[in-house]
C-alpha cells in the first residue's frame, strides 16, 4: 500500500515537473550512451589487443654447437618454463628454407654457409602477454646455458601497452565528467520537484508522516529517471551495435550483460543522486 | 494534556517567546489571542514539535521537548489536529484524497481509509462533496475539509491558527459552531485568533500574548 502510494506520488511529481524530468532523463541517456560506447570501445579494443598479443612470438636462439640430445633437453626445459603455451622447433635448415621463402634467395648462395642457429618459437599463455611477464620469461630462458639469445617484438608490446593505458585513463576521466554532469542535472530536477511539492511535504509532516515516508517518492523518482534514461541508452546502443555488425564490422564484440549492466548503472546513478539531493533540500522545506 | 514551563524561543536572533508558562487540560477550549506577530503561531508550532524551545520545557501528554527523539515526533503529530487560515489543501486532489492523505502516511488499508474518511466527512456535513476539488468549494467548505483532515486521527487536541481569517462572517460562525461541536465531543481546541467578536459570542478561557510575553491568563 505504502509502495503504491510512493510510486504514484513519484509519477505525479514527474508529471508536474515535466521539463525538468525530460532534461534529467535525457542527460542520463546521453551520459549512459557515452559511457556505454566507451565500454564497448574498450571491450572491442581489449579483444583486438588480445588477438594481436596472442600472435606475438618469442624466438629462442640456441648456441651453434648444440647437439640433438641437448636440443631435446632444452626443449623440455622451455616447455616447463612458466608462461609457455606452445613451442615449435626450427632447425638451422628449416631457418634457411624460411629465409629463402621470405627473401627469394638461397642463404648458401649469399654467404656460402648457413648462419642460422637452431631456435624455438614460443607462443605465450594469456597471462604472459604483459611487457613485465614477457621480460620475466625472457630472463628465465636466457639462463639456460644452451640458449644464445632470446628475442621478441618488444617495441610493439611497449607501444600497445603505453597507448592502451592512455586510452583507458582518457575514457575513465571523460566517463567521470559525464557522470558528474548527469548527477548535477538529476540533483537539480529533484530540487525543483521538492520545491514544486513543498505543500504536500509540509502537510505530510503535519499529519504525522515519517521523514522516510516523505523522502521515498523522491527516491523512486530518481530510480525511474535512471531506469527510463538507461533503457533508452541501452536500446540505442544495442541497435547501433547491430548496425555496425551488419554493415561495417562483423567481428564487433558486445554482450547482453553489458547492456543490463548499463541499466543497473543508470538506476544506481538515479537513486544515488536522488538520495543526496533529497537529504540536502528536503529539510529546507 | 499540554504544559509549557518557562518556555523561551528565538528565531533568526530575534526573541519570539519569553517565559511562557501555561497548562491546557484535556477537553478544554482555549483562545490564544494577540496581535499579528505576537507569537501565537509559534506556540502552536511548538505544540506539534515543529519548533523546539531554546530553554524551558513543552510537554505534550507523555512527551517532553527536552527528551523527545526525532523519530517520535510523527507519532505525536498523529495525536494532534491542526488547521490554518489558508486551509493548506492540495489543489490537485479531491476532498476525499486530501483527507485520506493523513491515513495514507500511516500506511492504512484502503477499506479503513474509505470508512474513516466518509465518517469524518459526514461529521462535517460534506459527504456529498467528497469527489470535488478545493477550487470548487467555498472558503467555509474548504476549512471544513481541513477540519475533517485534522480530525481523521481522532486527535486529543485541535490546533486552529486563525481558522476564520479568510472567511466571511457567516462562514466564520459556521466554523466556530463546528469547533464547539468537536469540543463538546471531547476534543480540546486551542484557537489562535485576533477576531475578538468571536470571543464574546463563544466565551472560553483566553491566553493573551503580546510581543512574545504572556500578558494574562
XYZ file of C-alpha atoms in Angstrom:
502
model
C 0.000 0.000 0.000
C 2.761 2.368 1.034
C 4.856 1.397 -2.004
C 1.930 2.050 -4.365
C 1.366 5.416 -2.715
C 5.060 6.358 -3.014
C 5.178 5.216 -6.642
C 2.017 7.099 -7.569
C 3.355 10.185 -5.798
C 6.641 9.967 -7.712
C 4.787 9.620 -11.034
C 2.579 12.552 -10.115
C 5.697 14.526 -9.218
C 7.444 13.737 -12.516
C 4.290 14.706 -14.413
C 4.230 18.024 -12.558
C 7.851 18.851 -13.359
C 7.765 17.527 -16.941
C 10.504 19.688 -18.417
C 12.956 19.076 -15.570
C 12.202 15.346 -15.727
C 12.696 15.320 -19.500
C 16.057 17.092 -19.141
C 17.115 14.728 -16.423
C 16.149 11.581 -18.346
C 17.812 12.942 -21.490
C 21.009 13.702 -19.620
C 21.069 10.200 -18.110
C 20.508 8.718 -21.573
C 23.300 10.779 -23.136
C 25.651 10.015 -20.259
C 24.994 6.307 -20.478
C 25.211 6.271 -24.282
C 28.623 7.883 -23.962
C 29.746 5.549 -21.171
C 28.242 2.536 -22.960
C 30.050 3.496 -26.172
C 33.298 3.834 -24.199
C 32.774 0.460 -22.561
C 32.050 -1.164 -25.924
C 35.089 0.505 -27.468
C 37.193 -0.751 -24.540
C 35.826 -4.307 -24.816
C 36.498 -4.366 -28.550
C 39.931 -2.813 -28.169
C 40.778 -5.296 -25.427
C 39.587 -8.128 -27.665
C 41.626 -6.829 -30.629
C 44.747 -6.368 -28.488
C 44.374 -9.904 -27.171
C 44.241 -11.192 -30.722
C 47.416 -9.228 -31.545
C 49.162 -10.342 -28.333
C 48.302 -13.988 -28.974
C 50.259 -13.696 -32.215
C 53.327 -12.242 -30.536
C 56.120 -14.789 -30.657
C 59.350 -15.159 -28.728
C 62.300 -16.649 -30.535
C 64.918 -18.575 -28.521
C 68.180 -18.993 -30.439
C 70.486 -21.775 -29.365
C 74.284 -21.865 -29.476
C 75.677 -23.146 -32.796
C 77.266 -26.313 -31.445
C 74.247 -27.772 -29.624
C 73.662 -31.410 -30.462
C 70.329 -33.167 -30.901
C 70.317 -34.644 -27.381
C 70.885 -31.207 -25.881
C 68.148 -29.759 -28.069
C 65.652 -32.257 -26.556
C 66.760 -31.272 -23.050
C 66.434 -27.579 -23.854
C 63.004 -28.201 -25.349
C 61.855 -29.881 -22.134
C 63.181 -27.022 -20.029
C 61.444 -24.440 -22.219
C 58.137 -26.346 -22.168
C 58.346 -26.477 -18.365
C 59.065 -22.743 -18.089
C 56.185 -20.678 -16.686
C 54.104 -18.886 -19.308
C 54.974 -21.055 -22.299
C 51.878 -22.156 -24.171
C 53.224 -23.623 -27.383
C 56.690 -24.373 -28.707
C 57.944 -25.059 -32.216
C 61.482 -26.205 -33.051
C 63.144 -24.548 -36.046
C 66.362 -26.285 -37.160
C 69.160 -24.403 -38.962
C 67.993 -25.980 -42.245
C 64.388 -25.038 -41.615
C 65.511 -21.455 -40.848
C 67.431 -21.384 -44.136
C 64.321 -22.602 -46.008
C 62.210 -19.914 -44.356
C 64.802 -17.288 -45.365
C 64.605 -18.411 -48.939
C 60.822 -18.419 -48.885
C 60.731 -14.958 -47.423
C 63.523 -13.239 -49.384
C 63.708 -15.424 -52.509
C 67.418 -16.148 -52.154
C 69.288 -19.229 -51.004
C 71.438 -18.391 -47.985
C 74.258 -20.638 -49.283
C 74.358 -18.530 -52.481
C 74.671 -15.359 -50.396
C 77.109 -16.414 -47.648
C 78.269 -19.892 -48.715
C 77.373 -21.157 -45.233
C 74.243 -21.372 -43.040
C 74.478 -18.676 -40.328
C 71.087 -19.539 -38.753
C 71.326 -21.267 -35.395
C 68.613 -23.722 -34.349
C 65.804 -22.000 -32.458
C 62.487 -22.437 -30.724
C 59.481 -20.257 -31.485
C 57.340 -19.792 -28.410
C 53.756 -18.637 -28.009
C 52.968 -17.336 -24.557
C 49.998 -18.011 -22.259
C 47.477 -15.138 -21.996
C 48.728 -14.216 -18.525
C 52.191 -13.715 -20.009
C 51.183 -11.085 -22.574
C 52.134 -8.085 -20.467
C 55.561 -6.464 -21.051
C 56.713 -7.321 -17.487
C 55.764 -11.013 -17.754
C 57.305 -11.376 -21.201
C 60.509 -9.856 -19.891
C 60.446 -12.274 -16.909
C 60.102 -15.205 -19.303
C 62.912 -13.869 -21.488
C 65.259 -13.607 -18.483
C 64.321 -17.120 -17.350
C 65.008 -18.594 -20.772
C 68.320 -16.749 -21.138
C 69.555 -18.598 -18.058
C 69.531 -21.898 -19.960
C 73.216 -22.439 -20.880
C 72.456 -23.664 -24.412
C 70.479 -20.515 -25.159
C 72.396 -17.838 -27.042
C 69.744 -15.136 -27.371
C 66.035 -14.570 -26.759
C 64.221 -12.010 -28.930
C 60.650 -10.783 -29.224
C 58.850 -7.719 -30.586
C 59.491 -5.603 -27.508
C 58.837 -2.205 -29.166
C 55.394 -3.363 -30.401
C 54.412 -4.657 -26.972
C 55.644 -1.496 -25.237
C 53.781 0.627 -27.787
C 50.491 -1.237 -27.271
C 50.880 -1.134 -23.510
C 51.646 2.568 -23.425
C 48.774 3.684 -25.655
C 46.221 1.288 -24.209
C 46.843 2.726 -20.744
C 46.495 6.275 -22.044
C 43.250 5.289 -23.791
C 41.773 3.727 -20.632
C 42.774 6.720 -18.471
C 41.179 9.070 -21.026
C 37.953 7.049 -21.032
C 37.872 6.977 -17.243
C 38.304 10.747 -16.975
C 35.647 11.511 -19.614
C 33.223 8.975 -18.067
C 33.729 10.540 -14.645
C 32.986 14.017 -16.025
C 29.786 12.959 -17.817
C 28.562 11.065 -14.736
C 29.116 14.202 -12.646
C 27.121 16.244 -15.192
C 24.256 13.733 -15.049
C 24.309 13.728 -11.242
C 24.158 17.546 -11.185
C 21.182 17.554 -13.572
C 19.284 14.907 -11.584
C 20.114 16.782 -8.404
C 18.634 19.912 -9.941
C 15.497 18.064 -11.071
C 14.917 16.618 -7.620
C 15.451 20.069 -6.093
C 12.824 21.511 -8.450
C 10.342 18.734 -7.706
C 10.891 19.119 -3.972
C 10.165 22.823 -4.369
C 7.103 22.102 -6.544
C 5.836 19.693 -3.908
C 6.595 21.777 -0.823
C 2.863 21.986 0.065
C 2.376 18.250 0.283
C 5.686 17.853 2.126
C 4.531 20.361 4.768
C 1.099 18.762 5.042
C 2.506 15.242 5.295
C 4.761 16.376 8.143
C 1.810 17.992 9.934
C -0.325 14.856 9.719
C 2.464 12.686 11.100
C 4.362 11.259 8.129
C 7.832 9.979 8.954
C 10.772 11.554 7.124
C 11.426 8.224 5.405
C 7.867 8.150 4.084
C 8.180 11.733 2.789
C 11.530 11.021 1.100
C 10.566 7.739 -0.537
C 8.654 9.172 -3.557
C 11.695 11.287 -4.472
C 13.953 8.244 -4.316
C 11.539 6.333 -6.566
C 11.581 9.331 -8.882
C 15.378 9.116 -9.114
C 15.136 5.375 -9.778
C 12.508 5.895 -12.506
C 14.547 8.622 -14.175
C 17.619 6.389 -14.095
C 15.643 3.392 -15.356
C 13.971 5.224 -18.249
C 17.199 7.013 -19.233
C 19.257 3.829 -19.129
C 16.712 1.711 -21.032
C 16.702 4.336 -23.799
C 20.530 4.367 -23.796
C 20.811 0.552 -23.785
C 18.271 0.207 -26.616
C 20.012 2.817 -28.775
C 23.436 1.273 -28.158
C 22.123 -2.208 -28.943
C 20.698 -1.126 -32.309
C 23.836 0.904 -33.020
C 25.954 -2.215 -32.384
C 23.684 -4.305 -34.622
C 24.041 -1.776 -37.453
C 27.851 -1.785 -37.089
C 27.807 -5.589 -37.023
C 25.634 -5.862 -40.126
C 27.150 -3.177 -42.296
C 30.643 -2.254 -41.101
C 32.423 -4.629 -38.710
C 31.012 -8.161 -38.283
C 33.530 -9.040 -35.535
C 32.239 -6.391 -33.119
C 32.021 -7.761 -29.584
C 29.007 -6.923 -27.380
C 27.256 -8.819 -24.642
C 23.720 -8.630 -23.295
C 25.209 -8.468 -19.804
C 26.895 -5.173 -20.667
C 23.505 -3.656 -21.627
C 21.992 -4.997 -18.410
C 24.950 -3.537 -16.514
C 24.279 -0.180 -18.161
C 20.643 -0.244 -16.985
C 21.693 -1.152 -13.433
C 24.310 1.622 -13.508
C 21.645 4.116 -14.679
C 19.304 3.113 -11.863
C 22.135 3.494 -9.350
C 23.040 6.956 -10.682
C 19.360 7.996 -10.376
C 18.984 6.556 -6.879
C 22.254 7.974 -5.518
C 21.713 11.475 -6.894
C 18.122 11.485 -5.586
C 19.293 10.235 -2.197
C 21.834 13.021 -1.816
C 19.655 15.842 -3.175
C 16.666 14.806 -1.011
C 18.944 14.748 2.028
C 20.215 18.195 1.104
C 16.997 20.020 0.164
C 14.039 18.434 1.967
C 14.978 19.800 5.381
C 14.768 23.323 3.956
C 11.023 22.881 3.366
C -2.521 17.456 28.445
C -0.281 20.319 27.267
C 2.133 22.110 29.547
C 4.524 24.987 28.842
C 7.107 25.675 31.580
C 9.044 28.924 31.292
C 9.470 28.497 27.531
C 11.801 30.793 25.589
C 12.164 30.771 21.837
C 14.206 32.823 19.408
C 14.355 32.578 15.630
C 16.990 34.279 13.465
C 18.424 36.022 16.540
C 15.032 37.501 17.381
C 13.316 36.668 20.651
C 9.867 35.279 19.740
C 8.609 33.924 23.089
C 9.642 34.823 26.644
C 8.966 32.838 29.794
C 5.728 31.283 28.548
C 4.024 29.096 31.114
C 0.513 27.640 30.870
C -1.373 24.369 31.046
C -4.135 23.165 28.769
C -6.197 20.255 30.060
C -7.961 17.522 28.100
C -11.264 18.648 26.595
C -10.679 22.378 27.170
C -11.482 25.116 24.640
C -8.925 27.906 24.880
C -8.379 31.050 22.825
C -4.862 32.281 22.159
C -5.167 35.951 21.346
C -2.796 38.720 20.436
C -1.811 40.942 17.534
C -0.111 39.604 14.418
C 3.493 38.631 15.122
C 2.873 38.303 18.850
C 3.976 34.652 18.839
C 0.652 32.789 18.633
C 1.650 30.604 15.657
C 4.991 29.850 17.302
C 3.168 28.426 20.328
C 1.056 26.211 18.037
C 4.215 25.108 16.185
C 5.838 24.196 19.483
C 2.881 22.033 20.431
C 3.391 19.819 17.358
C 7.178 19.997 17.848
C 7.791 21.867 14.579
C 9.723 24.248 16.830
C 11.621 23.319 19.972
C 12.270 25.786 22.817
C 15.674 27.364 23.461
C 15.007 26.895 27.149
C 12.095 25.729 29.279
C 10.005 22.653 28.553
C 6.984 21.814 26.442
C 5.144 18.659 27.499
C 2.578 17.048 25.213
C 0.997 14.095 27.036
C 3.953 11.826 27.891
C 6.395 13.557 25.529
C 8.763 16.292 26.693
C 10.580 18.666 24.352
C 13.712 18.041 26.430
C 13.731 14.317 25.775
C 11.787 13.706 22.583
C 13.607 11.913 19.778
C 13.127 12.948 16.149
C 11.589 9.554 15.335
C 8.858 10.104 17.948
C 7.679 13.440 16.544
C 5.489 11.978 13.723
C 3.669 9.853 16.327
C 2.986 12.928 18.473
C 1.643 14.767 15.438
C -0.815 11.965 14.699
C -2.469 12.744 18.016
C -2.768 16.456 17.185
C -5.061 18.004 14.568
C -4.151 21.350 13.025
C -5.948 23.790 10.737
C -4.807 27.075 9.206
C -6.155 30.343 7.873
C -5.170 29.313 4.310
C -6.626 25.769 4.706
C -3.494 24.082 3.255
C -5.442 21.764 0.949
C -3.809 20.173 -2.087
C -5.352 21.669 -5.208
C -4.612 18.627 -7.396
C -6.542 16.192 -5.164
C -10.230 15.938 -4.425
C -11.768 16.269 -0.983
C -11.574 12.528 -0.289
C -7.889 12.318 -1.253
C -6.971 15.425 0.753
C -8.357 13.818 3.893
C -7.136 10.312 3.060
C -3.542 11.602 2.904
C -3.439 11.738 6.713
C -4.162 7.993 6.813
C -2.011 7.041 3.837
C 1.074 8.371 5.608
C 0.285 5.822 8.340
C 0.033 3.063 5.708
C -3.625 2.301 6.495
C -5.514 -0.068 4.210
C -7.930 1.033 1.510
C -11.071 -0.188 3.289
C -10.162 1.517 6.557
C -9.322 4.747 4.719
C -12.674 4.758 2.908
C -14.634 4.036 6.073
C -12.908 6.667 8.189
C -12.848 9.413 5.548
C -16.549 9.004 4.794
C -17.376 9.079 8.509
C -15.414 12.269 9.172
C -16.865 13.884 6.035
C -20.336 13.086 7.349
C -19.378 14.635 10.699
C -18.511 17.929 8.988
C -21.553 17.573 6.703
C -19.568 17.418 3.458
C -20.105 13.773 2.459
C -21.788 14.830 -0.771
C -18.718 16.848 -1.841
C -16.132 14.085 -1.452
C -15.292 13.980 -5.186
C -14.986 17.739 -5.619
C -11.728 19.663 -5.798
C -10.841 22.509 -3.388
C -11.319 25.107 -6.152
C -14.984 24.067 -6.422
C -15.655 24.716 -2.729
C -16.403 27.891 -0.789
C -13.899 29.109 1.815
C -16.071 27.749 4.639
C -16.298 24.359 2.933
C -12.542 24.260 2.368
C -11.978 24.949 6.057
C -14.399 22.128 6.908
C -12.355 19.786 4.709
C -9.221 20.912 6.570
C -11.035 20.247 9.873
C -12.065 16.796 8.619
C -8.428 16.042 7.761
C -7.352 17.256 11.201
C -9.951 15.054 12.910
C -9.367 11.873 10.931
C -6.883 10.548 13.517
C -9.268 11.383 16.397
C -6.752 13.787 17.984
C -6.889 14.773 21.650
C -6.492 18.417 20.596
C -7.288 20.537 17.556
C -4.950 23.487 16.964
C -6.596 26.230 14.933
C -4.365 29.004 13.581
C -6.661 31.921 12.649
C -9.200 29.476 11.166
C -11.708 32.214 10.336
C -9.180 34.719 8.971
C -10.117 34.098 5.330
C -13.843 33.610 5.854
C -16.908 35.830 5.640
C -18.754 36.345 8.982
C -21.426 33.737 8.234
C -18.856 31.085 7.363
C -16.774 32.061 10.402
C -19.783 31.436 12.656
C -20.360 28.099 10.930
C -16.745 27.049 11.574
C -16.930 28.167 15.215
C -20.145 26.162 15.643
C -18.338 23.146 14.247
C -15.349 23.671 16.584
C -17.759 23.963 19.542
C -19.387 20.684 18.498
C -15.992 18.985 18.192
C -15.050 20.274 21.652
C -18.318 19.001 23.144
C -17.409 15.542 21.833
C -14.245 15.679 23.994
C -11.522 17.085 21.751
C -9.623 20.024 23.218
C -9.365 23.118 20.997
C -6.644 25.755 21.069
C -7.575 28.544 18.702
C -5.227 31.395 17.811
C -7.219 34.438 16.701
C -7.474 38.178 16.774
C -11.163 38.129 15.940
C -12.336 39.410 19.337
C -16.007 39.433 18.294
C -15.988 35.635 18.229
C -14.679 35.538 21.804
C -17.771 37.310 23.007
C -20.143 35.059 21.093
C -18.372 31.857 22.207
C -16.765 32.652 25.553
C -13.945 30.381 26.752
C -10.703 30.646 28.643
C -8.294 33.126 26.999
C -4.489 33.169 26.821
C -3.259 36.572 25.742
C 0.149 37.166 24.264
C 1.947 40.330 23.221
C 5.477 40.670 21.833
C 6.303 37.164 22.987
C 5.125 37.666 26.569
C 2.052 36.121 28.088
C 0.211 39.145 29.437
C -2.657 37.395 31.168
C -4.295 34.080 31.569
